């Protein structure tokens, strides 16, 4: 049903009580009890969980203890959304929006029993699975950032040619030529870096691709935010209203600077990859 598009799933990783920018910092407990696992804890920013078609959750849980290697403490398990003990606490708002119909939910699990066969790949493989999904997913996010920047630049250019102020088209006022040129150059630089990151992924070496993915994950949303902001300025009050897609696009790109790893985490990865070129010591 999921592959046929008849139902939807939601991915539950982020938690309210820990600093979730550390992907190994997950605390939701998952304890084996006979033929089941028992889950306890809370998740939030469960994107898509508010969609009435969402029937399954893919949940990152903790199965190891402090003696387990840090990257082998977590597992991923499939949980039917209607399981006893699951409580939707609230929808999370994004810049004051509830993002209906998909929704980002805050969910509590209280002694939720799940068949042991629902564990994906076995205990301790959760971090491995999540990283396998996050790398290509980040590239996909960045491709959409570039697309949104392109759309914003088109709106900006059309507006600057169609509207006049002080007897001139907006394009000829102030530094608008420079602004349009800078936006085009920023988009193309981000596009080329995104293609390079994707090329590294195509070579089949996820480790080599990682710093390039981190670079574009920082640069693409930041670039898109700037281009969209300039487009809003060109539109004046209309640019922040419901009459254009610009305000909605801006909030999405600002959110993306946190989703799938915040900027600071990715800059750290880029810096560590660079420093490793010059030392054998841990960095």
GROMACS .gro file of N, CA and C in nm, residues 92-205:
model
  342
   92UNK      N    1   0.271   2.095   1.557
   92UNK     CA    2   0.373   2.197   1.570
   92UNK      C    3   0.352   2.303   1.462
   93UNK      N    4   0.363   2.429   1.499
   93UNK     CA    5   0.349   2.537   1.402
   93UNK      C    6   0.486   2.578   1.350
   94UNK      N    7   0.489   2.620   1.225
   94UNK     CA    8   0.611   2.668   1.161
   94UNK      C    9   0.588   2.814   1.122
   95UNK      N   10   0.656   2.906   1.191
   95UNK     CA   11   0.634   3.048   1.168
   95UNK      C   12   0.484   3.083   1.175
   96UNK      N   13   0.416   3.022   1.272
   96UNK     CA   14   0.275   3.051   1.292
   96UNK      C   15   0.180   2.971   1.205
   97UNK      N   16   0.232   2.886   1.116
   97UNK     CA   17   0.148   2.803   1.030
   97UNK      C   18   0.144   2.660   1.083
   98UNK      N   19   0.033   2.591   1.060
   98UNK     CA   20   0.025   2.452   1.105
   98UNK      C   21   0.064   2.355   0.994
   99UNK      N   22   0.092   2.407   0.874
   99UNK     CA   23   0.139   2.326   0.762
   99UNK      C   24   0.042   2.214   0.728
  100UNK      N   25  -0.087   2.241   0.742
  100UNK     CA   26  -0.188   2.143   0.703
  100UNK      C   27  -0.183   2.121   0.551
  101UNK      N   28  -0.220   2.003   0.500
  101UNK     CA   29  -0.276   1.891   0.576
  101UNK      C   30  -0.170   1.796   0.632
  102UNK      N   31  -0.044   1.817   0.596
  102UNK     CA   32   0.058   1.718   0.633
  102UNK      C   33   0.089   1.722   0.782
  103UNK      N   34   0.121   1.839   0.832
  103UNK     CA   35   0.137   1.855   0.976
  103UNK      C   36   0.267   1.800   1.032
  104UNK      N   37   0.320   1.870   1.131
  104UNK     CA   38   0.436   1.825   1.207
  104UNK      C   39   0.387   1.800   1.349
  105UNK      N   40   0.385   1.675   1.392
  105UNK     CA   41   0.319   1.640   1.517
  105UNK      C   42   0.416   1.613   1.632
  106UNK      N   43   0.367   1.642   1.751
  106UNK     CA   44   0.435   1.607   1.875
  106UNK      C   45   0.361   1.484   1.929
  107UNK      N   46   0.432   1.373   1.943
  107UNK     CA   47   0.369   1.244   1.971
  107UNK      C   48   0.430   1.179   2.095
  108UNK      N   49   0.345   1.122   2.179
  108UNK     CA   50   0.393   1.049   2.297
  108UNK      C   51   0.367   0.899   2.279
  109UNK      N   52   0.468   0.819   2.314
  109UNK     CA   53   0.457   0.673   2.313
  109UNK      C   54   0.460   0.624   2.457
  110UNK      N   55   0.354   0.557   2.499
  110UNK     CA   56   0.346   0.506   2.636
  110UNK      C   57   0.323   0.355   2.632
  111UNK      N   58   0.430   0.280   2.659
  111UNK     CA   59   0.424   0.133   2.658
  111UNK      C   60   0.362   0.079   2.529
  112UNK      N   61   0.408   0.132   2.418
  112UNK     CA   62   0.358   0.089   2.287
  112UNK      C   63   0.428  -0.041   2.248
  113UNK      N   64   0.350  -0.144   2.226
  113UNK     CA   65   0.405  -0.276   2.191
  113UNK      C   66   0.406  -0.293   2.038
  114UNK      N   67   0.523  -0.336   1.989
  114UNK     CA   68   0.542  -0.353   1.845
  114UNK      C   69   0.605  -0.490   1.822
  115UNK      N   70   0.557  -0.567   1.725
  115UNK     CA   71   0.619  -0.698   1.698
  115UNK      C   72   0.768  -0.685   1.669
  116UNK      N   73   0.846  -0.777   1.723
  116UNK     CA   74   0.991  -0.772   1.705
  116UNK      C   75   1.031  -0.776   1.558
  117UNK      N   76   0.949  -0.838   1.475
  117UNK     CA   77   0.980  -0.848   1.332
  117UNK      C   78   0.975  -0.713   1.262
  118UNK      N   79   0.922  -0.610   1.330
  118UNK     CA   80   0.916  -0.477   1.270
  118UNK      C   81   1.047  -0.402   1.279
  119UNK      N   82   1.146  -0.458   1.350
  119UNK     CA   83   1.277  -0.395   1.359
  119UNK      C   84   1.347  -0.402   1.223
  120UNK      N   85   1.399  -0.288   1.176
  120UNK     CA   86   1.464  -0.282   1.046
  120UNK      C   87   1.611  -0.318   1.055
  121UNK      N   88   1.652  -0.421   0.986
  121UNK     CA   89   1.791  -0.468   0.975
  121UNK      C   90   1.849  -0.522   1.106
  122UNK      N   91   1.775  -0.513   1.216
  122UNK     CA   92   1.826  -0.561   1.344
  122UNK      C   93   1.868  -0.447   1.435
  123UNK      N   94   1.888  -0.480   1.563
  123UNK     CA   95   1.926  -0.378   1.661
  123UNK      C   96   2.062  -0.317   1.628
  124UNK      N   97   2.073  -0.187   1.658
  124UNK     CA   98   2.200  -0.118   1.641
  124UNK      C   99   2.227  -0.064   1.503
  125UNK      N  100   2.132  -0.079   1.410
  125UNK     CA  101   2.155  -0.035   1.272
  125UNK      C  102   2.085   0.098   1.241
  126UNK      N  103   2.025   0.161   1.341
  126UNK     CA  104   1.946   0.281   1.316
  126UNK      C  105   2.025   0.396   1.261
  127UNK      N  106   2.143   0.423   1.320
  127UNK     CA  107   2.224   0.535   1.273
  127UNK      C  108   2.267   0.511   1.129
  128UNK      N  109   2.306   0.389   1.100
  128UNK     CA  110   2.347   0.352   0.965
  128UNK      C  111   2.234   0.376   0.865
  129UNK      N  112   2.112   0.334   0.900
  129UNK     CA  113   1.998   0.353   0.811
  129UNK      C  114   1.969   0.501   0.791
  130UNK      N  115   1.971   0.577   0.900
  130UNK     CA  116   1.937   0.719   0.890
  130UNK      C  117   2.038   0.794   0.803
  131UNK      N  118   2.166   0.761   0.816
  131UNK     CA  119   2.266   0.830   0.736
  131UNK      C  120   2.252   0.793   0.588
  132UNK      N  121   2.212   0.669   0.561
  132UNK     CA  122   2.189   0.629   0.423
  132UNK      C  123   2.077   0.706   0.357
  133UNK      N  124   1.980   0.746   0.437
  133UNK     CA  125   1.869   0.825   0.385
  133UNK      C  126   1.902   0.974   0.382
  134UNK      N  127   1.975   1.023   0.482
  134UNK     CA  128   1.995   1.167   0.496
  134UNK      C  129   2.086   1.225   0.389
  135UNK      N  130   2.189   1.150   0.345
  135UNK     CA  131   2.280   1.203   0.245
  135UNK      C  132   2.210   1.239   0.116
  136UNK      N  133   2.148   1.141   0.048
  136UNK     CA  134   2.073   1.175  -0.074
  136UNK      C  135   1.958   1.272  -0.047
  137UNK      N  136   1.895   1.261   0.070
  137UNK     CA  137   1.785   1.351   0.102
  137UNK      C  138   1.829   1.496   0.110
  138UNK      N  139   1.948   1.520   0.164
  138UNK     CA  140   1.999   1.657   0.171
  138UNK      C  141   2.023   1.714   0.032
  139UNK      N  142   2.076   1.631  -0.058
  139UNK     CA  143   2.095   1.678  -0.196
  139UNK      C  144   1.960   1.714  -0.257
  140UNK      N  145   1.860   1.632  -0.232
  140UNK     CA  146   1.726   1.659  -0.285
  140UNK      C  147   1.671   1.789  -0.231
  141UNK      N  148   1.687   1.813  -0.101
  141UNK     CA  149   1.645   1.940  -0.042
  141UNK      C  150   1.712   2.057  -0.114
  142UNK      N  151   1.841   2.045  -0.137
  142UNK     CA  152   1.916   2.155  -0.197
  142UNK      C  153   1.876   2.179  -0.341
  143UNK      N  154   1.844   2.073  -0.413
  143UNK     CA  155   1.793   2.090  -0.549
  143UNK      C  156   1.663   2.170  -0.548
  144UNK      N  157   1.579   2.143  -0.451
  144UNK     CA  158   1.454   2.220  -0.440
  144UNK      C  159   1.481   2.364  -0.399
  145UNK      N  160   1.583   2.386  -0.317
  145UNK     CA  161   1.621   2.524  -0.282
  145UNK      C  162   1.660   2.602  -0.406
  146UNK      N  163   1.738   2.538  -0.492
  146UNK     CA  164   1.780   2.604  -0.615
  146UNK      C  165   1.659   2.632  -0.704
  147UNK      N  166   1.566   2.537  -0.711
  147UNK     CA  167   1.445   2.558  -0.789
  147UNK      C  168   1.361   2.673  -0.736
  148UNK      N  169   1.350   2.684  -0.603
  148UNK     CA  170   1.273   2.794  -0.546
  148UNK      C  171   1.342   2.927  -0.570
  149UNK      N  172   1.474   2.928  -0.566
  149UNK     CA  173   1.547   3.051  -0.595
  149UNK      C  174   1.525   3.093  -0.741
  150UNK      N  175   1.525   2.996  -0.832
  150UNK     CA  176   1.497   3.026  -0.973
  150UNK      C  177   1.359   3.088  -0.989
  151UNK      N  178   1.260   3.029  -0.923
  151UNK     CA  179   1.124   3.081  -0.933
  151UNK      C  180   1.116   3.223  -0.877
  152UNK      N  181   1.185   3.248  -0.767
  152UNK     CA  182   1.184   3.381  -0.707
  152UNK      C  183   1.252   3.483  -0.797
  153UNK      N  184   1.362   3.444  -0.860
  153UNK     CA  185   1.432   3.535  -0.951
  153UNK      C  186   1.344   3.568  -1.071
  154UNK      N  187   1.272   3.470  -1.122
  154UNK     CA  188   1.181   3.497  -1.234
  154UNK      C  189   1.074   3.597  -1.194
  155UNK      N  190   1.015   3.577  -1.078
  155UNK     CA  191   0.914   3.672  -1.030
  155UNK      C  192   0.974   3.812  -1.014
  156UNK      N  193   1.096   3.817  -0.962
  156UNK     CA  194   1.163   3.945  -0.943
  156UNK      C  195   1.183   4.017  -1.076
  157UNK      N  196   1.232   3.944  -1.175
  157UNK     CA  197   1.260   4.005  -1.306
  157UNK      C  198   1.132   4.052  -1.373
  158UNK      N  199   1.030   3.968  -1.371
  158UNK     CA  200   0.904   4.007  -1.434
  158UNK      C  201   0.843   4.129  -1.365
  159UNK      N  202   0.852   4.132  -1.234
  159UNK     CA  203   0.801   4.248  -1.159
  159UNK      C  204   0.880   4.374  -1.194
  160UNK      N  205   1.012   4.361  -1.201
  160UNK     CA  206   1.097   4.479  -1.224
  160UNK      C  207   1.077   4.538  -1.363
  161UNK      N  208   1.032   4.456  -1.459
  161UNK     CA  209   1.008   4.505  -1.594
  161UNK      C  210   0.865   4.556  -1.612
  162UNK      N  211   0.772   4.502  -1.535
  162UNK     CA  212   0.630   4.534  -1.555
  162UNK      C  213   0.585   4.657  -1.476
  163UNK      N  214   0.652   4.687  -1.366
  163UNK     CA  215   0.608   4.795  -1.279
  163UNK      C  216   0.702   4.915  -1.291
  164UNK      N  217   0.643   5.034  -1.282
  164UNK     CA  218   0.721   5.156  -1.291
  164UNK      C  219   0.708   5.237  -1.163
  165UNK      N  220   0.814   5.310  -1.132
  165UNK     CA  221   0.813   5.406  -1.021
  165UNK      C  222   0.902   5.523  -1.060
  166UNK      N  223   0.859   5.642  -1.030
  166UNK     CA  224   0.936   5.762  -1.063
  166UNK      C  225   0.967   5.769  -1.213
  167UNK      N  226   0.871   5.718  -1.293
  167UNK     CA  227   0.885   5.728  -1.437
  167UNK      C  228   0.975   5.626  -1.502
  168UNK      N  229   1.020   5.526  -1.426
  168UNK     CA  230   1.111   5.425  -1.481
  168UNK      C  231   1.065   5.285  -1.439
  169UNK      N  232   1.099   5.183  -1.521
  169UNK     CA  233   1.078   5.046  -1.472
  169UNK      C  234   1.159   5.023  -1.345
  170UNK      N  235   1.108   4.942  -1.256
  170UNK     CA  236   1.179   4.915  -1.131
  170UNK      C  237   1.321   4.864  -1.155
  171UNK      N  238   1.341   4.790  -1.264
  171UNK     CA  239   1.473   4.735  -1.293
  171UNK      C  240   1.579   4.843  -1.304
  172UNK      N  241   1.539   4.962  -1.346
  172UNK     CA  242   1.636   5.069  -1.370
  172UNK      C  243   1.654   5.160  -1.249
  173UNK      N  244   1.591   5.128  -1.140
  173UNK     CA  245   1.602   5.210  -1.020
  173UNK      C  246   1.707   5.154  -0.925
  174UNK      N  247   1.777   5.245  -0.857
  174UNK     CA  248   1.872   5.204  -0.754
  174UNK      C  249   1.974   5.104  -0.804
  175UNK      N  250   1.996   5.002  -0.723
  175UNK     CA  251   2.096   4.899  -0.757
  175UNK      C  252   2.029   4.771  -0.805
  176UNK      N  253   1.910   4.782  -0.863
  176UNK     CA  254   1.835   4.661  -0.898
  176UNK      C  255   1.904   4.577  -1.006
  177UNK      N  256   1.975   4.640  -1.100
  177UNK     CA  257   2.054   4.561  -1.194
  177UNK      C  258   2.154   4.473  -1.119
  178UNK      N  259   2.224   4.535  -1.024
  178UNK     CA  260   2.325   4.460  -0.947
  178UNK      C  261   2.260   4.347  -0.868
  179UNK      N  262   2.145   4.375  -0.809
  179UNK     CA  263   2.077   4.273  -0.729
  179UNK      C  264   2.038   4.154  -0.815
  180UNK      N  265   1.982   4.181  -0.932
  180UNK     CA  266   1.942   4.071  -1.022
  180UNK      C  267   2.064   3.991  -1.066
  181UNK      N  268   2.172   4.060  -1.099
  181UNK     CA  269   2.295   3.990  -1.141
  181UNK      C  270   2.351   3.904  -1.029
  182UNK      N  271   2.356   3.959  -0.907
  182UNK     CA  272   2.410   3.883  -0.794
  182UNK      C  273   2.325   3.758  -0.767
  183UNK      N  274   2.195   3.772  -0.779
  183UNK     CA  275   2.108   3.656  -0.756
  183UNK      C  276   2.135   3.547  -0.859
  184UNK      N  277   2.150   3.585  -0.986
  184UNK     CA  278   2.180   3.485  -1.088
  184UNK      C  279   2.313   3.416  -1.058
  185UNK      N  280   2.414   3.490  -1.019
  185UNK     CA  281   2.546   3.430  -0.993
  185UNK      C  282   2.542   3.339  -0.871
  186UNK      N  283   2.469   3.380  -0.768
  186UNK     CA  284   2.457   3.296  -0.649
  186UNK      C  285   2.387   3.164  -0.681
  187UNK      N  286   2.283   3.170  -0.762
  187UNK     CA  287   2.212   3.047  -0.800
  187UNK      C  288   2.304   2.953  -0.875
  188UNK      N  289   2.380   3.006  -0.971
  188UNK     CA  290   2.465   2.919  -1.052
  188UNK      C  291   2.579   2.857  -0.970
  189UNK      N  292   2.635   2.933  -0.876
  189UNK     CA  293   2.739   2.876  -0.791
  189UNK      C  294   2.684   2.761  -0.706
  190UNK      N  295   2.565   2.782  -0.651
  190UNK     CA  296   2.503   2.676  -0.570
  190UNK      C  297   2.468   2.556  -0.657
  191UNK      N  298   2.420   2.580  -0.778
  191UNK     CA  299   2.383   2.470  -0.867
  191UNK      C  300   2.504   2.382  -0.899
  192UNK      N  301   2.617   2.444  -0.929
  192UNK     CA  302   2.738   2.368  -0.963
  192UNK      C  303   2.787   2.287  -0.843
  193UNK      N  304   2.782   2.346  -0.724
  193UNK     CA  305   2.824   2.272  -0.605
  193UNK      C  306   2.730   2.155  -0.577
  194UNK      N  307   2.602   2.176  -0.599
  194UNK     CA  308   2.505   2.067  -0.580
  194UNK      C  309   2.532   1.953  -0.678
  195UNK      N  310   2.562   1.986  -0.802
  195UNK     CA  311   2.594   1.883  -0.901
  195UNK      C  312   2.721   1.807  -0.863
  196UNK      N  313   2.818   1.878  -0.806
  196UNK     CA  314   2.941   1.811  -0.764
  196UNK      C  315   2.913   1.714  -0.650
  197UNK      N  316   2.833   1.756  -0.553
  197UNK     CA  317   2.797   1.667  -0.442
  197UNK      C  318   2.724   1.544  -0.494
  198UNK      N  319   2.632   1.565  -0.589
  198UNK     CA  320   2.558   1.453  -0.647
  198UNK      C  321   2.652   1.360  -0.724
  199UNK      N  322   2.751   1.418  -0.792
  199UNK     CA  323   2.848   1.337  -0.866
  199UNK      C  324   2.925   1.246  -0.772
  200UNK      N  325   2.967   1.299  -0.657
  200UNK     CA  326   3.037   1.216  -0.560
  200UNK      C  327   2.949   1.102  -0.511
  201UNK      N  328   2.821   1.128  -0.490
  201UNK     CA  329   2.729   1.022  -0.449
  201UNK      C  330   2.718   0.916  -0.559
  202UNK      N  331   2.718   0.960  -0.684
  202UNK     CA  332   2.707   0.865  -0.796
  202UNK      C  333   2.827   0.773  -0.805
  203UNK      N  334   2.941   0.816  -0.750
  203UNK     CA  335   3.060   0.731  -0.753
  203UNK      C  336   3.053   0.618  -0.651
  204UNK      N  337   2.951   0.622  -0.564
  204UNK     CA  338   2.929   0.514  -0.469
  204UNK      C  339   3.009   0.524  -0.341
  205UNK      N  340   3.073   0.639  -0.317
  205UNK     CA  341   3.154   0.657  -0.196
  205UNK      C  342   3.087   0.762  -0.109
   0.00000   0.00000   0.00000
